[in-house]
Amino acid sequence: MIALVTGASSGIGRDIARSLAMHGINVIITARRRDRLAELKKELVEKYGVKVMTIAADLTDERQCFELYKRVKKYNIDILINNAGFGVFGKFSDTDLESELDMLDVNIRAFHILFKLFLRDFKARGCGYILNTASAAGFLPGPYFSSYYASKAYIVRMTQAVAEELRSEHSGVHVSMLCPGPVATEFEEKARVHFAIPAASSPKLAEKAVRGMFGGELMICSDPINKASIYAAKLIPDSLLALGARISQSSRKPY
Ligand SMILES: NC(=O)c1ccc[n+]([C@@H]2O[C@H](COP(=O)([O-])OP(=O)(O)OC[C@H]3O[C@@H](n4cnc5c(N)ncnc54)[C@H](OP(=O)(O)O)[C@@H]3O)[C@@H](O)[C@H]2O)c1
């Protein structure tokens, strides 16, 4: 089997690439930082003896999303880990518009392009796995993190809807979404803000994500509290969720 992992230069994507390699799956790893990809390639080849290809690509650029797809198509990818993403923290009226548009290009546009192109190929073949990295944030309004939370809601709703289409077709293609709360990665540093609550372990989450994906789970969480909070949020009015989220976000300290 062979997997394409986006956002593989650090954090959750890098750990998912490690978990896949540990299960004997060859990987194509992509992100912007070539040095990080080269380091990971060396580690995975030496430790697990799998085949690893690195492709440097900036997913804010739509053309590079299509080029990435074209370059890997010939390898008949079995698994897409659609994971690259980042957050821009701050009051919506104050955050930098260009940074936010870049974020939307990666978190929504690149996610969408890769989801569709690989889904089409997988459906034509009748099998395949797609794991989209969403977030528990996708189930909440997120004051001071508004566009990031909204971008994750897009991934949640897209994944749920496509999963239902596939279910109704009795398809052999499986889609899952990873919905953790805070995870210890470079996310905080890039968003320039600390988490308000303790973060989950990225390697543990990655292994859970890989097992959940192969087990056909639609929503994969980091732990029972993470899962319970997503279900509990469905019982609370949005205005109260927004208030609670604002209070929690206000307690975050700058990075
Ligand atoms: N950490 C959390 O608390 C948490 C919780 C829920 C969901 N998530 C989601 O998990 C995913 C991975 O984030 P992480 O926590 O692992 O953070 P991370 O350590 O910062 O990793 C982000 C990855 O995305 C890549 N990326 C960012 N911008 C990119 C671009 N323009 N083009 C290509 N790749 C790009 C980065 O690679 P380069 O910089 O090398 O390009 C990096 O590999 C994201 O979708 C995030 O929203 C994170």
mmCIF file of C-alpha atoms and ligand atoms in Angstrom:
data_model
loop_
_atom_site.group_PDB
_atom_site.id
_atom_site.type_symbol
_atom_site.label_atom_id
_atom_site.label_comp_id
_atom_site.label_asym_id
_atom_site.label_seq_id
_atom_site.Cartn_x
_atom_site.Cartn_y
_atom_site.Cartn_z
ATOM 1 C CA MET A 1 0.000 0.000 0.000
ATOM 2 C CA ILE A 2 1.077 3.578 -0.525
ATOM 3 C CA ALA A 3 -0.112 6.743 1.233
ATOM 4 C CA LEU A 4 0.185 10.449 0.482
ATOM 5 C CA VAL A 5 0.567 12.491 3.674
ATOM 6 C CA THR A 6 0.235 16.285 3.512
ATOM 7 C CA GLY A 7 1.634 18.430 6.318
ATOM 8 C CA ALA A 8 4.219 15.705 6.977
ATOM 9 C CA SER A 9 7.103 17.967 8.035
ATOM 10 C CA SER A 10 5.922 18.251 11.644
ATOM 11 C CA GLY A 11 3.275 17.419 14.221
ATOM 12 C CA ILE A 12 0.323 15.173 13.464
ATOM 13 C CA GLY A 13 1.207 14.598 9.791
ATOM 14 C CA ARG A 14 4.765 13.563 10.598
ATOM 15 C CA ASP A 15 3.527 11.179 13.293
ATOM 16 C CA ILE A 16 0.889 9.694 10.992
ATOM 17 C CA ALA A 17 3.614 9.098 8.377
ATOM 18 C CA ARG A 18 5.626 7.336 11.099
ATOM 19 C CA SER A 19 2.625 5.181 12.111
ATOM 20 C CA LEU A 20 1.892 4.235 8.510
ATOM 21 C CA ALA A 21 5.537 3.308 7.918
ATOM 22 C CA MET A 22 5.515 1.245 11.118
ATOM 23 C CA HIS A 23 2.599 -0.703 9.609
ATOM 24 C CA GLY A 24 4.739 -1.344 6.503
ATOM 25 C CA ILE A 25 3.014 1.225 4.285
ATOM 26 C CA ASN A 26 5.104 3.174 1.761
ATOM 27 C CA VAL A 27 4.625 6.928 1.991
ATOM 28 C CA ILE A 28 4.853 10.038 -0.133
ATOM 29 C CA ILE A 29 5.381 12.897 2.275
ATOM 30 C CA THR A 30 4.771 16.521 1.401
ATOM 31 C CA ALA A 31 5.059 19.982 2.996
ATOM 32 C CA ARG A 32 7.097 23.114 2.250
ATOM 33 C CA ARG A 33 10.176 22.380 4.402
ATOM 34 C CA ARG A 34 12.435 20.114 2.321
ATOM 35 C CA ASP A 35 15.006 19.590 5.103
ATOM 36 C CA ARG A 36 12.345 18.256 7.461
ATOM 37 C CA LEU A 37 10.992 15.934 4.768
ATOM 38 C CA ALA A 38 14.498 14.636 4.022
ATOM 39 C CA GLU A 39 15.095 13.948 7.751
ATOM 40 C CA LEU A 40 11.818 12.067 8.026
ATOM 41 C CA LYS A 41 12.556 10.070 4.879
ATOM 42 C CA LYS A 42 15.915 8.962 6.305
ATOM 43 C CA GLU A 43 14.288 7.972 9.601
ATOM 44 C CA LEU A 44 11.457 5.958 8.008
ATOM 45 C CA VAL A 45 13.694 4.152 5.512
ATOM 46 C CA GLU A 46 16.239 3.221 8.190
ATOM 47 C CA LYS A 47 13.714 2.254 10.873
ATOM 48 C CA TYR A 48 10.980 0.535 8.880
ATOM 49 C CA GLY A 49 12.514 -0.285 5.483
ATOM 50 C CA VAL A 50 9.590 1.282 3.595
ATOM 51 C CA LYS A 51 9.807 3.291 0.381
ATOM 52 C CA VAL A 52 9.552 7.038 0.948
ATOM 53 C CA MET A 53 9.281 9.868 -1.568
ATOM 54 C CA THR A 54 9.401 13.539 -0.628
ATOM 55 C CA ILE A 55 7.667 16.306 -2.551
ATOM 56 C CA ALA A 56 8.046 19.936 -1.499
ATOM 57 C CA ALA A 57 4.867 21.879 -2.231
ATOM 58 C CA ASP A 58 3.202 25.034 -0.991
ATOM 59 C CA LEU A 59 -0.511 24.291 -0.749
ATOM 60 C CA THR A 60 -1.493 27.958 -0.615
ATOM 61 C CA ASP A 61 -0.824 27.806 -4.355
ATOM 62 C CA GLU A 62 -3.670 26.087 -6.207
ATOM 63 C CA ARG A 63 -1.357 25.127 -9.106
ATOM 64 C CA GLN A 64 0.938 23.281 -6.718
ATOM 65 C CA CYS A 65 -2.034 21.301 -5.394
ATOM 66 C CA PHE A 66 -2.829 20.091 -8.921
ATOM 67 C CA GLU A 67 0.869 19.450 -9.664
ATOM 68 C CA LEU A 68 1.177 17.397 -6.485
ATOM 69 C CA TYR A 69 -1.792 15.296 -7.556
ATOM 70 C CA LYS A 70 -0.392 14.848 -11.091
ATOM 71 C CA ARG A 71 3.026 13.806 -9.783
ATOM 72 C CA VAL A 72 1.681 11.080 -7.516
ATOM 73 C CA LYS A 73 -1.214 9.787 -9.653
ATOM 74 C CA LYS A 74 0.965 7.164 -11.362
ATOM 75 C CA TYR A 75 1.698 5.498 -8.008
ATOM 76 C CA ASN A 76 -1.956 4.518 -7.503
ATOM 77 C CA ILE A 77 -2.213 5.979 -4.036
ATOM 78 C CA ASP A 78 -4.329 3.863 -1.639
ATOM 79 C CA ILE A 79 -4.488 6.314 1.265
ATOM 80 C CA LEU A 80 -4.770 10.110 1.400
ATOM 81 C CA ILE A 81 -3.928 11.791 4.703
ATOM 82 C CA ASN A 82 -5.328 15.266 3.988
ATOM 83 C CA ASN A 83 -3.738 16.955 6.977
ATOM 84 C CA ALA A 84 -1.858 20.191 6.193
ATOM 85 C CA GLY A 85 -3.242 23.197 8.000
ATOM 86 C CA PHE A 86 -2.624 26.011 10.447
ATOM 87 C CA GLY A 87 -4.449 28.637 12.494
ATOM 88 C CA VAL A 88 -4.461 32.424 12.726
ATOM 89 C CA PHE A 89 -5.342 33.641 16.223
ATOM 90 C CA GLY A 90 -6.875 36.995 17.143
ATOM 91 C CA LYS A 91 -9.952 39.171 17.020
ATOM 92 C CA PHE A 92 -11.457 38.942 13.518
ATOM 93 C CA SER A 93 -11.354 42.720 13.026
ATOM 94 C CA ASP A 94 -7.617 42.748 13.875
ATOM 95 C CA THR A 95 -6.110 39.626 12.263
ATOM 96 C CA ASP A 96 -4.039 39.991 9.114
ATOM 97 C CA LEU A 97 -6.212 39.374 6.055
ATOM 98 C CA GLU A 98 -3.408 37.946 3.883
ATOM 99 C CA SER A 99 -2.425 35.393 6.552
ATOM 100 C CA GLU A 100 -6.054 34.383 6.907
ATOM 101 C CA LEU A 101 -6.529 34.001 3.175
ATOM 102 C CA ASP A 102 -3.403 31.799 3.067
ATOM 103 C CA MET A 103 -4.911 29.748 5.879
ATOM 104 C CA LEU A 104 -8.193 29.364 4.006
ATOM 105 C CA ASP A 105 -6.249 28.338 0.881
ATOM 106 C CA VAL A 106 -4.547 25.516 2.786
ATOM 107 C CA ASN A 107 -7.285 24.497 5.248
ATOM 108 C CA ILE A 108 -10.169 24.673 2.749
ATOM 109 C CA ARG A 109 -9.077 25.084 -0.883
ATOM 110 C CA ALA A 110 -6.155 22.608 -0.929
ATOM 111 C CA PHE A 111 -8.113 20.224 1.322
ATOM 112 C CA HIS A 112 -11.052 20.378 -1.104
ATOM 113 C CA ILE A 113 -8.978 19.907 -4.275
ATOM 114 C CA LEU A 114 -7.086 16.882 -2.949
ATOM 115 C CA PHE A 115 -10.204 15.350 -1.368
ATOM 116 C CA LYS A 116 -12.092 15.465 -4.659
ATOM 117 C CA LEU A 117 -9.289 14.339 -6.980
ATOM 118 C CA PHE A 118 -8.292 11.341 -4.866
ATOM 119 C CA LEU A 119 -11.895 10.432 -4.071
ATOM 120 C CA ARG A 120 -12.614 10.192 -7.813
ATOM 121 C CA ASP A 121 -9.627 7.885 -8.345
ATOM 122 C CA PHE A 122 -10.493 5.754 -5.332
ATOM 123 C CA LYS A 123 -14.123 5.424 -6.429
ATOM 124 C CA ALA A 124 -13.049 4.378 -9.917
ATOM 125 C CA ARG A 125 -10.928 1.650 -8.285
ATOM 126 C CA GLY A 126 -13.598 0.786 -5.702
ATOM 127 C CA CYS A 127 -11.299 1.113 -2.694
ATOM 128 C CA GLY A 128 -9.139 3.511 -0.718
ATOM 129 C CA TYR A 129 -8.939 5.441 2.522
ATOM 130 C CA ILE A 130 -9.101 9.194 3.070
ATOM 131 C CA LEU A 131 -8.355 10.728 6.451
ATOM 132 C CA ASN A 132 -9.137 14.442 6.680
ATOM 133 C CA THR A 133 -7.648 16.302 9.637
ATOM 134 C CA ALA A 134 -10.514 18.378 11.024
ATOM 135 C CA SER A 135 -10.602 19.321 14.729
ATOM 136 C CA ALA A 136 -12.926 19.483 17.731
ATOM 137 C CA ALA A 137 -12.904 23.176 16.741
ATOM 138 C CA GLY A 138 -15.057 22.216 13.753
ATOM 139 C CA PHE A 139 -18.035 21.709 16.055
ATOM 140 C CA LEU A 140 -17.910 25.123 17.752
ATOM 141 C CA PRO A 141 -18.047 28.839 17.023
ATOM 142 C CA GLY A 142 -14.525 30.077 17.845
ATOM 143 C CA PRO A 143 -14.265 33.688 19.029
ATOM 144 C CA TYR A 144 -10.631 34.933 18.618
ATOM 145 C CA PHE A 145 -9.988 31.953 16.315
ATOM 146 C CA SER A 146 -13.050 32.495 14.149
ATOM 147 C CA SER A 147 -11.811 31.699 10.651
ATOM 148 C CA TYR A 148 -9.709 28.733 11.818
ATOM 149 C CA TYR A 149 -12.706 27.181 13.600
ATOM 150 C CA ALA A 150 -14.926 27.889 10.594
ATOM 151 C CA SER A 151 -12.375 26.263 8.252
ATOM 152 C CA LYS A 152 -12.473 23.117 10.381
ATOM 153 C CA ALA A 153 -16.297 23.141 10.328
ATOM 154 C CA TYR A 154 -15.987 23.016 6.528
ATOM 155 C CA ILE A 155 -13.866 19.859 6.782
ATOM 156 C CA VAL A 156 -16.266 18.271 9.283
ATOM 157 C CA ARG A 157 -19.348 18.878 7.165
ATOM 158 C CA MET A 158 -17.648 17.878 3.895
ATOM 159 C CA THR A 159 -16.417 14.623 5.393
ATOM 160 C CA GLN A 160 -19.780 13.765 6.961
ATOM 161 C CA ALA A 161 -21.618 14.478 3.716
ATOM 162 C CA VAL A 162 -19.244 12.526 1.480
ATOM 163 C CA ALA A 163 -19.218 9.608 3.949
ATOM 164 C CA GLU A 164 -23.006 9.419 3.603
ATOM 165 C CA GLU A 165 -22.776 9.499 -0.216
ATOM 166 C CA LEU A 166 -20.287 6.633 -0.093
ATOM 167 C CA ARG A 167 -22.378 4.684 2.427
ATOM 168 C CA SER A 168 -25.461 4.927 0.216
ATOM 169 C CA GLU A 169 -23.419 3.609 -2.740
ATOM 170 C CA HIS A 170 -22.023 0.692 -0.676
ATOM 171 C CA SER A 171 -18.632 1.994 -1.735
ATOM 172 C CA GLY A 172 -15.372 0.351 -0.782
ATOM 173 C CA VAL A 173 -13.898 3.822 -0.268
ATOM 174 C CA HIS A 174 -13.715 4.950 3.378
ATOM 175 C CA VAL A 175 -13.506 8.524 4.607
ATOM 176 C CA SER A 176 -12.676 9.548 8.166
ATOM 177 C CA MET A 177 -12.075 12.806 9.979
ATOM 178 C CA LEU A 178 -9.634 13.364 12.791
ATOM 179 C CA CYS A 179 -11.224 15.610 15.428
ATOM 180 C CA PRO A 180 -8.816 16.135 18.328
ATOM 181 C CA GLY A 181 -8.764 18.967 20.832
ATOM 182 C CA PRO A 182 -5.329 20.524 21.494
ATOM 183 C CA VAL A 183 -2.368 18.392 20.408
ATOM 184 C CA ALA A 184 1.297 19.089 21.218
ATOM 185 C CA THR A 185 2.790 20.088 17.836
ATOM 186 C CA GLU A 186 4.162 23.260 16.252
ATOM 187 C CA PHE A 187 0.579 24.530 15.894
ATOM 188 C CA GLU A 188 0.783 26.859 18.934
ATOM 189 C CA GLU A 189 4.081 28.358 17.824
ATOM 190 C CA LYS A 190 2.706 29.093 14.353
ATOM 191 C CA ALA A 191 -0.562 30.530 15.711
ATOM 192 C CA ARG A 192 1.564 32.479 18.255
ATOM 193 C CA VAL A 193 -0.669 31.455 21.152
ATOM 194 C CA HIS A 194 -0.618 28.790 23.876
ATOM 195 C CA PHE A 195 -3.451 26.297 24.341
ATOM 196 C CA ALA A 196 -5.869 26.999 27.212
ATOM 197 C CA ILE A 197 -6.031 23.300 28.204
ATOM 198 C CA PRO A 198 -3.459 20.460 28.260
ATOM 199 C CA ALA A 199 -2.516 19.037 24.867
ATOM 200 C CA ALA A 200 -2.735 15.407 23.729
ATOM 201 C CA SER A 201 0.306 13.454 22.505
ATOM 202 C CA SER A 202 0.746 13.633 18.752
ATOM 203 C CA PRO A 203 2.358 10.164 18.320
ATOM 204 C CA LYS A 204 -0.457 8.495 20.311
ATOM 205 C CA LEU A 205 -3.102 10.377 18.349
ATOM 206 C CA ALA A 206 -1.433 9.408 15.061
ATOM 207 C CA GLU A 207 -1.501 5.704 15.884
ATOM 208 C CA LYS A 208 -5.159 6.027 16.916
ATOM 209 C CA ALA A 209 -5.888 7.867 13.684
ATOM 210 C CA VAL A 210 -4.332 5.155 11.531
ATOM 211 C CA ARG A 211 -6.143 2.365 13.379
ATOM 212 C CA GLY A 212 -9.442 4.283 13.298
ATOM 213 C CA MET A 213 -9.087 4.975 9.579
ATOM 214 C CA PHE A 214 -8.494 1.295 8.773
ATOM 215 C CA GLY A 215 -11.359 0.403 11.133
ATOM 216 C CA GLY A 216 -13.717 2.576 9.065
ATOM 217 C CA GLU A 217 -14.442 5.058 11.884
ATOM 218 C CA LEU A 218 -15.957 8.284 10.588
ATOM 219 C CA MET A 219 -14.932 10.485 13.537
ATOM 220 C CA ILE A 220 -11.631 9.806 15.284
ATOM 221 C CA CYS A 221 -10.910 11.594 18.567
ATOM 222 C CA SER A 222 -7.846 11.730 20.793
ATOM 223 C CA ASP A 223 -9.577 10.448 23.951
ATOM 224 C CA PRO A 224 -13.039 9.893 25.542
ATOM 225 C CA ILE A 225 -13.162 13.451 26.983
ATOM 226 C CA ASN A 226 -12.483 14.896 23.533
ATOM 227 C CA LYS A 227 -15.283 12.734 22.068
ATOM 228 C CA ALA A 228 -17.728 13.477 24.918
ATOM 229 C CA SER A 229 -17.154 17.225 24.561
ATOM 230 C CA ILE A 230 -18.016 17.071 20.850
ATOM 231 C CA TYR A 231 -21.281 15.236 21.591
ATOM 232 C CA ALA A 232 -22.054 17.512 24.563
ATOM 233 C CA ALA A 233 -21.633 20.566 22.331
ATOM 234 C CA LYS A 234 -24.584 19.356 20.237
ATOM 235 C CA LEU A 235 -26.857 19.767 23.279
ATOM 236 C CA ILE A 236 -25.818 23.350 24.075
ATOM 237 C CA PRO A 237 -27.219 26.451 22.297
ATOM 238 C CA ASP A 238 -24.699 28.067 19.914
ATOM 239 C CA SER A 239 -24.822 31.365 21.825
ATOM 240 C CA LEU A 240 -23.671 29.595 24.996
ATOM 241 C CA LEU A 241 -21.005 27.665 23.093
ATOM 242 C CA ALA A 242 -19.684 30.943 21.668
ATOM 243 C CA LEU A 243 -19.622 32.495 25.147
ATOM 244 C CA GLY A 244 -17.795 29.503 26.649
ATOM 245 C CA ALA A 245 -15.332 29.372 23.756
ATOM 246 C CA ARG A 246 -14.651 33.117 24.056
ATOM 247 C CA ILE A 247 -13.925 32.820 27.776
ATOM 248 C CA SER A 248 -11.646 29.842 27.173
ATOM 249 C CA GLN A 249 -9.822 31.551 24.269
ATOM 250 C CA SER A 250 -9.358 34.716 26.362
ATOM 251 C CA SER A 251 -7.312 32.728 28.873
ATOM 252 C CA ARG A 252 -4.743 31.761 26.210
ATOM 253 C CA LYS A 253 -1.316 33.275 26.668
ATOM 254 C CA PRO A 254 0.687 34.621 23.695
ATOM 255 C CA TYR A 255 3.416 32.248 22.518
HETATM 256 N N1 LIG B 1 -2.237 20.827 17.159
HETATM 257 C C1 LIG B 1 -3.525 20.899 17.440
HETATM 258 O O1 LIG B 1 -3.918 21.247 18.561
HETATM 259 C C2 LIG B 1 -4.548 20.512 16.405
HETATM 260 C C3 LIG B 1 -5.831 20.166 16.845
HETATM 261 C C4 LIG B 1 -6.776 19.818 15.903
HETATM 262 C C5 LIG B 1 -6.459 19.809 14.577
HETATM 263 N N2 LIG B 1 -5.212 20.167 14.156
HETATM 264 C C6 LIG B 1 -4.905 20.152 12.730
HETATM 265 O O2 LIG B 1 -3.875 19.222 12.513
HETATM 266 C C7 LIG B 1 -3.232 19.527 11.264
HETATM 267 C C8 LIG B 1 -1.739 19.451 11.463
HETATM 268 O O3 LIG B 1 -1.357 20.474 12.368
HETATM 269 P P1 LIG B 1 -0.290 20.223 13.527
HETATM 270 O O4 LIG B 1 -0.974 20.435 14.807
HETATM 271 O O5 LIG B 1 0.436 18.975 13.289
HETATM 272 O O6 LIG B 1 0.646 21.509 13.326
HETATM 273 P P2 LIG B 1 2.112 21.664 12.742
HETATM 274 O O7 LIG B 1 3.067 20.884 13.561
HETATM 275 O O8 LIG B 1 2.303 23.120 12.609
HETATM 276 O O9 LIG B 1 2.029 20.993 11.292
HETATM 277 C C9 LIG B 1 1.390 21.636 10.213
HETATM 278 C C10 LIG B 1 1.816 20.978 8.924
HETATM 279 O O10 LIG B 1 1.125 21.613 7.832
HETATM 280 C C11 LIG B 1 2.081 22.012 6.854
HETATM 281 N N3 LIG B 1 1.690 23.227 6.150
HETATM 282 C C12 LIG B 1 1.338 24.419 6.701
HETATM 283 N N4 LIG B 1 1.175 25.340 5.730
HETATM 284 C C13 LIG B 1 1.430 24.699 4.554
HETATM 285 C C14 LIG B 1 1.475 25.132 3.206
HETATM 286 N N5 LIG B 1 1.228 26.402 2.859
HETATM 287 N N6 LIG B 1 1.773 24.225 2.250
HETATM 288 C C15 LIG B 1 2.045 22.943 2.585
HETATM 289 N N7 LIG B 1 2.033 22.475 3.838
HETATM 290 C C16 LIG B 1 1.743 23.359 4.812
HETATM 291 C C17 LIG B 1 3.373 22.254 7.647
HETATM 292 O O11 LIG B 1 4.511 22.086 6.796
HETATM 293 P P3 LIG B 1 5.486 23.239 6.272
HETATM 294 O O12 LIG B 1 5.442 24.369 7.266
HETATM 295 O O13 LIG B 1 6.817 22.561 6.176
HETATM 296 O O14 LIG B 1 4.932 23.612 4.938
HETATM 297 C C18 LIG B 1 3.305 21.130 8.666
HETATM 298 O O15 LIG B 1 3.824 19.944 8.122
HETATM 299 C C19 LIG B 1 -3.753 20.901 10.859
HETATM 300 O O16 LIG B 1 -4.741 20.741 9.866
HETATM 301 C C20 LIG B 1 -4.372 21.448 12.139
HETATM 302 O O17 LIG B 1 -5.375 22.368 11.889
HETATM 303 C C21 LIG B 1 -4.245 20.514 15.064
#
